[in-house]
Amino acid sequence: MKYIGISLFLLAIALSTGTALGQSTKAITSKKKLTDEQLLNLVERQTFQYFWDGAEPNSGLARERYHIDGDYPLNDKNVVATGAAGFGVMAIIAAIDRHYITRQAGFKRLQKAINFLEKADRFHGAWPHWMYGETGKVKPFGANDDGGDLVETAYLAQGLLCVRQYFRNGNTAEKQLATRIDKLWKEIDWNWYRNGDKNVLYWHWSPRVGWKMNFAVTGYNECLIMYIMAASSPTHGVPAQVYHEGWARKGGIDTNIKVYGYPIRLKHNGSPGNVGPLFWAQYSYLGLSPKGLTDRYANYWIENQNHTLIHRAYCIDNPKRFKGYGTDCWGLTASYSVNGYAGHSPTEDLGVISPTAAFASYPYTPAYSLKMMRHLYEDLGDKVWGKYGFYDAFSETDNWYPKRYLGIDQGPIAVMIENGRSGLLWNLFMSCPEVKTGLKKLDFKSPYLK
């Protein structure tokens, strides 16, 4: 019966989007007979639905979370997550390009999203971490976190620039949308978030408590894209010293270790002698292409690939002897956990596997990511697979299989699978002239800069 359910779901997608049922879709009737390309297409397409059918209805943007059981202890079903919204608009661009939806339908949804973002709360141009989907007003992320969130804003801006580039040479309405996005991007005051012209960027600012959060962002973690965007801004840009003295800690970001035989050059925050959760190798690189990307601190393709391979090697080694870990089941990242939420990594291993960790690593480890994808899809099936793709996390050790999704984890799956297949979002983001200028300012090298 579960195979029939999946087939009916695909039929519903085709009918609702006007997409014809072609040969590749008809072939997806048995879990055991998918080619690699069909499996990738199915996972990308079904994960995209989180940002389409599963979007918050008023804004058209990504929900923070979606629970199949309908249980929302924090009453936050319609809360928009700014970072996930950025990932989601990128997934919509990929869906247009893959003909999962029509260009017209995708454009209308993105137009709706921009209408919302123009009216939503902003703080010196930066959006908050969470917004109420019905109103666009800030929903506090914490007691003193009720203003601008520069990291989440960077994720959103990364996605919006991809949308701008996709539509900039389109019809009149599409060009107008690109212009409106350009205005939003140029209104983000990255320089304000230096907290008085310090040579570092601060994560938060609140009109109520000012800089009380006092979170200066230094590397290495998931925030590289924030510094790239800040350096690239044509209106409120920051000087190169902010990157080198703040993010890179005057060279303190440099290390030279090997974990499971794989070298790491960037010192991971909070993970001495080891590596952090895998989203650090993903969130900043949904648009920023790590292919051939280097600066004085690292080769980012090698760094991210090794980060991924270390996670896989750790799960194969499985020092805590958790059930299910191995060559077909690996990858630890921030996600739901058996007891709440956790930033899973080799130094914080709780026996929880988060599918996004391996699947959003597809560009770095295509064969290994596909092998895990096939194992989960064919062997664990409906325990881990639902209407918006793979559920957020599971634990075979604890027999824990919640049917719940997080937008910040679904987005990288769809976007990075597309990048691994076509490079679409990388090509769009790296085509931005101001991004090229920003990267050159920071002394990056990239094939896109030639």
Short mmCIF file of C-alpha atoms in Angstrom, two decimals, residues 153-417:
data_model
loop_
_atom_site.label_atom_id
_atom_site.label_comp_id
_atom_site.label_asym_id
_atom_site.label_seq_id
_atom_site.Cartn_x
_atom_site.Cartn_y
_atom_site.Cartn_z
CA THR A 153 19.22 37.66 6.87
CA ALA A 154 22.36 36.59 5.01
CA TYR A 155 20.77 33.24 4.16
CA LEU A 156 17.68 35.03 2.89
CA ALA A 157 19.71 37.57 0.90
CA GLN A 158 21.72 34.74 -0.68
CA GLY A 159 18.48 33.21 -1.92
CA LEU A 160 16.97 36.50 -3.04
CA LEU A 161 19.99 37.32 -5.18
CA CYS A 162 19.55 33.97 -6.93
CA VAL A 163 15.93 34.92 -7.66
CA ARG A 164 17.02 38.35 -8.91
CA GLN A 165 19.54 36.82 -11.29
CA TYR A 166 17.04 34.26 -12.56
CA PHE A 167 14.45 36.88 -13.51
CA ARG A 168 16.60 39.93 -14.34
CA ASN A 169 16.43 39.35 -18.12
CA GLY A 170 12.84 38.10 -18.18
CA ASN A 171 9.60 39.80 -19.16
CA THR A 172 8.56 43.19 -17.80
CA ALA A 173 6.95 41.83 -14.63
CA GLU A 174 9.95 39.61 -13.93
CA LYS A 175 12.37 42.52 -14.36
CA GLN A 176 10.25 44.57 -11.97
CA LEU A 177 10.46 41.81 -9.38
CA ALA A 178 14.24 41.68 -9.81
CA THR A 179 14.39 45.43 -9.22
CA ARG A 180 12.34 45.15 -6.03
CA ILE A 181 14.66 42.40 -4.76
CA ASP A 182 17.65 44.58 -5.56
CA LYS A 183 16.17 47.34 -3.40
CA LEU A 184 15.64 45.00 -0.45
CA TRP A 185 19.20 43.73 -0.75
CA LYS A 186 20.66 47.22 -0.87
CA GLU A 187 18.69 48.30 2.22
CA ILE A 188 20.43 45.76 4.48
CA ASP A 189 22.83 47.81 6.62
CA TRP A 190 25.62 45.30 7.18
CA ASN A 191 27.88 48.06 8.45
CA TRP A 192 25.46 48.88 11.28
CA TYR A 193 25.98 45.37 12.63
CA ARG A 194 29.63 46.16 13.36
CA ASN A 195 28.36 47.63 16.64
CA GLY A 196 30.19 50.91 16.40
CA ASP A 197 32.60 50.21 13.56
CA LYS A 198 34.30 47.27 15.26
CA ASN A 199 36.14 44.93 12.91
CA VAL A 200 33.70 42.08 13.45
CA LEU A 201 30.01 41.54 12.68
CA TYR A 202 27.43 41.02 15.40
CA TRP A 203 24.65 38.49 15.00
CA HIS A 204 21.81 40.47 16.67
CA TRP A 205 20.51 43.94 17.31
CA SER A 206 17.24 44.88 19.01
CA PRO A 207 15.50 48.28 19.18
CA ARG A 208 14.48 47.35 22.73
CA VAL A 209 17.76 46.09 24.23
CA GLY A 210 20.33 47.19 21.64
CA TRP A 211 23.44 45.01 21.56
CA LYS A 212 22.60 43.08 24.73
CA MET A 213 22.91 39.72 22.96
CA ASN A 214 26.59 40.68 22.43
CA PHE A 215 27.26 37.90 19.93
CA ALA A 216 30.28 38.80 17.82
CA VAL A 217 30.50 36.22 15.05
CA THR A 218 33.92 34.68 14.59
CA GLY A 219 34.78 31.59 12.53
CA TYR A 220 34.63 28.83 11.80
CA ASN A 221 30.96 27.84 11.78
CA GLU A 222 27.97 28.27 9.46
CA CYS A 223 28.30 32.05 9.06
CA LEU A 224 30.84 32.58 6.27
CA ILE A 225 28.11 33.77 3.89
CA MET A 226 27.27 36.66 6.22
CA TYR A 227 30.77 38.09 5.79
CA ILE A 228 30.67 37.52 2.03
CA MET A 229 27.36 39.37 1.76
CA ALA A 230 28.57 42.19 4.00
CA ALA A 231 31.70 42.67 1.92
CA SER A 232 29.64 42.53 -1.29
CA SER A 233 27.01 45.13 -0.41
CA PRO A 234 27.24 48.11 -2.78
CA THR A 235 25.47 50.39 -0.31
CA HIS A 236 26.43 49.31 3.22
CA GLY A 237 29.54 47.24 2.67
CA VAL A 238 32.23 46.51 5.24
CA PRO A 239 35.99 46.71 4.75
CA ALA A 240 38.16 43.65 4.32
CA GLN A 241 39.54 44.03 7.85
CA VAL A 242 36.17 43.04 9.27
CA TYR A 243 36.57 39.64 7.62
CA HIS A 244 40.24 39.10 8.41
CA GLU A 245 40.20 40.44 11.97
CA GLY A 246 36.67 39.35 12.93
CA TRP A 247 35.71 36.16 11.13
CA ALA A 248 39.27 34.90 10.67
CA ARG A 249 40.34 36.14 14.13
CA LYS A 250 43.57 37.68 12.80
CA GLY A 251 44.61 34.26 11.55
CA GLY A 252 43.41 32.38 14.62
CA ILE A 253 40.95 30.51 12.43
CA ASP A 254 43.84 28.50 11.04
CA THR A 255 44.58 25.01 12.29
CA ASN A 256 46.25 21.92 10.93
CA ILE A 257 44.71 18.67 12.11
CA LYS A 258 43.68 15.33 10.67
CA VAL A 259 40.55 13.48 11.73
CA TYR A 260 40.16 9.93 10.46
CA GLY A 261 43.01 10.76 8.10
CA TYR A 262 41.28 13.79 6.53
CA PRO A 263 43.00 17.18 6.93
CA ILE A 264 41.11 20.19 8.31
CA ARG A 265 42.57 23.70 8.03
CA LEU A 266 39.80 25.76 9.65
CA LYS A 267 39.47 25.67 13.43
CA HIS A 268 35.87 24.67 14.14
CA ASN A 269 34.31 26.61 17.00
CA GLY A 270 33.60 24.49 20.04
CA SER A 271 35.09 21.38 18.49
CA PRO A 272 38.76 21.20 19.49
CA GLY A 273 40.56 18.52 17.50
CA ASN A 274 37.36 17.59 15.69
CA VAL A 275 34.63 18.98 13.43
CA GLY A 276 31.26 20.59 13.92
CA PRO A 277 27.83 19.58 12.59
CA LEU A 278 27.53 19.17 8.83
CA PHE A 279 25.30 22.18 8.25
CA TRP A 280 28.48 24.23 8.58
CA ALA A 281 29.55 22.80 5.20
CA GLN A 282 26.17 23.53 3.63
CA TYR A 283 24.27 26.69 4.63
CA SER A 284 26.88 29.17 3.39
CA TYR A 285 27.43 27.22 0.19
CA LEU A 286 23.90 26.95 -1.20
CA GLY A 287 24.71 29.92 -3.42
CA LEU A 288 28.39 30.55 -2.73
CA SER A 289 30.12 27.95 -4.86
CA PRO A 290 32.92 26.15 -3.02
CA LYS A 291 34.24 24.72 -6.29
CA GLY A 292 37.75 26.09 -6.66
CA LEU A 293 37.03 28.67 -3.92
CA THR A 294 40.16 29.54 -1.96
CA ASP A 295 41.57 32.28 0.22
CA ARG A 296 44.57 32.55 2.52
CA TYR A 297 42.85 30.26 5.04
CA ALA A 298 41.47 27.30 3.11
CA ASN A 299 40.46 25.54 -0.08
CA TYR A 300 36.73 25.43 0.61
CA TRP A 301 35.88 22.50 -1.64
CA ILE A 302 38.50 20.31 0.00
CA GLU A 303 37.54 21.60 3.44
CA ASN A 304 33.84 20.84 2.99
CA GLN A 305 34.45 17.50 1.34
CA ASN A 306 36.78 16.43 4.15
CA HIS A 307 34.28 17.66 6.74
CA THR A 308 31.71 15.38 5.12
CA LEU A 309 34.06 12.40 4.84
CA ILE A 310 34.99 12.73 8.51
CA HIS A 311 31.34 12.46 9.48
CA ARG A 312 30.95 9.35 7.37
CA ALA A 313 34.12 7.80 8.75
CA TYR A 314 32.97 8.55 12.29
CA CYS A 315 29.61 6.86 11.73
CA ILE A 316 31.32 3.82 10.20
CA ASP A 317 33.66 3.69 13.20
CA ASN A 318 30.61 4.20 15.45
CA PRO A 319 32.50 4.41 18.75
CA LYS A 320 29.28 4.57 20.79
CA ARG A 321 27.84 1.53 18.98
CA PHE A 322 24.54 3.10 17.99
CA LYS A 323 22.17 0.94 15.96
CA GLY A 324 22.03 1.57 12.23
CA TYR A 325 25.22 3.62 11.81
CA GLY A 326 27.49 2.54 8.96
CA THR A 327 28.43 2.98 5.32
CA ASP A 328 24.77 3.35 4.37
CA CYS A 329 23.68 5.54 7.29
CA TRP A 330 25.77 8.50 8.38
CA GLY A 331 25.80 12.27 8.91
CA LEU A 332 25.23 14.36 12.01
CA THR A 333 23.88 17.90 12.11
CA ALA A 334 21.58 20.24 14.00
CA SER A 335 18.07 18.79 13.98
CA TYR A 336 15.31 17.43 16.11
CA SER A 337 16.64 14.99 18.67
CA VAL A 338 15.11 12.36 20.93
CA ASN A 339 14.97 14.95 23.70
CA GLY A 340 14.27 18.21 21.92
CA TYR A 341 16.79 19.72 19.53
CA ALA A 342 20.56 19.27 19.32
CA GLY A 343 23.58 20.21 17.22
CA HIS A 344 24.66 16.64 16.53
CA SER A 345 28.29 16.11 15.57
CA PRO A 346 31.07 13.62 16.29
CA THR A 347 31.62 15.47 19.57
CA GLU A 348 27.89 15.49 20.38
CA ASP A 349 26.63 12.16 19.12
CA LEU A 350 23.27 11.17 20.57
CA GLY A 351 22.45 8.29 18.25
CA VAL A 352 20.35 10.50 15.97
CA ILE A 353 20.77 10.52 12.19
CA SER A 354 19.52 13.58 10.29
CA PRO A 355 19.04 12.78 6.57
CA THR A 356 19.79 16.36 5.55
CA ALA A 357 23.38 15.92 6.73
CA ALA A 358 24.24 13.36 4.05
CA PHE A 359 21.78 14.43 1.35
CA ALA A 360 22.79 18.11 1.39
CA SER A 361 26.36 16.81 1.05
CA TYR A 362 25.51 15.33 -2.35
CA PRO A 363 27.86 17.64 -4.31
CA TYR A 364 30.77 16.64 -2.07
CA THR A 365 30.10 12.90 -1.82
CA PRO A 366 27.64 11.94 -4.58
CA ALA A 367 28.15 8.17 -4.47
CA TYR A 368 28.06 7.96 -0.67
CA SER A 369 25.06 10.29 -0.37
CA LEU A 370 23.14 8.33 -2.99
CA LYS A 371 23.93 5.07 -1.25
CA MET A 372 22.43 6.37 1.97
CA MET A 373 19.47 7.84 0.11
CA ARG A 374 18.70 4.47 -1.43
CA HIS A 375 19.09 2.68 1.91
CA LEU A 376 16.69 4.99 3.72
CA TYR A 377 14.19 5.02 0.87
CA GLU A 378 14.20 1.31 0.12
CA ASP A 379 14.95 -0.25 3.50
CA LEU A 380 13.46 2.10 6.12
CA GLY A 381 10.72 3.41 3.82
CA ASP A 382 7.74 5.06 5.44
CA LYS A 383 9.47 5.21 8.81
CA VAL A 384 11.62 8.03 7.47
CA TRP A 385 9.83 9.15 4.28
CA GLY A 386 6.72 11.29 3.91
CA LYS A 387 4.90 13.84 1.79
CA TYR A 388 7.68 16.44 2.01
CA GLY A 389 10.54 14.00 1.57
CA PHE A 390 12.63 12.50 4.34
CA TYR A 391 11.61 13.44 7.87
CA ASP A 392 13.99 15.58 9.86
CA ALA A 393 15.69 12.97 12.03
CA PHE A 394 15.43 9.46 13.46
CA SER A 395 17.14 7.10 15.88
CA GLU A 396 17.17 3.35 15.33
CA THR A 397 18.72 2.93 18.76
CA ASP A 398 15.72 4.57 20.44
CA ASN A 399 13.17 3.34 17.88
CA TRP A 400 12.33 7.02 17.37
CA TYR A 401 10.82 8.05 14.03
CA PRO A 402 8.98 11.39 14.39
CA LYS A 403 7.00 12.52 11.36
CA ARG A 404 8.21 16.09 11.58
CA TYR A 405 10.08 18.52 9.35
CA LEU A 406 12.23 21.61 9.87
CA GLY A 407 12.48 24.12 7.03
CA ILE A 408 16.13 24.91 7.72
CA ASP A 409 16.95 21.23 7.12
CA GLN A 410 14.68 20.55 4.13
CA GLY A 411 16.02 23.50 2.12
CA PRO A 412 19.63 22.35 1.82
CA ILE A 413 18.51 18.93 0.56
CA ALA A 414 16.64 20.34 -2.44
CA VAL A 415 19.17 23.09 -3.19
CA MET A 416 22.33 21.04 -2.84
CA ILE A 417 20.95 18.13 -4.85
#
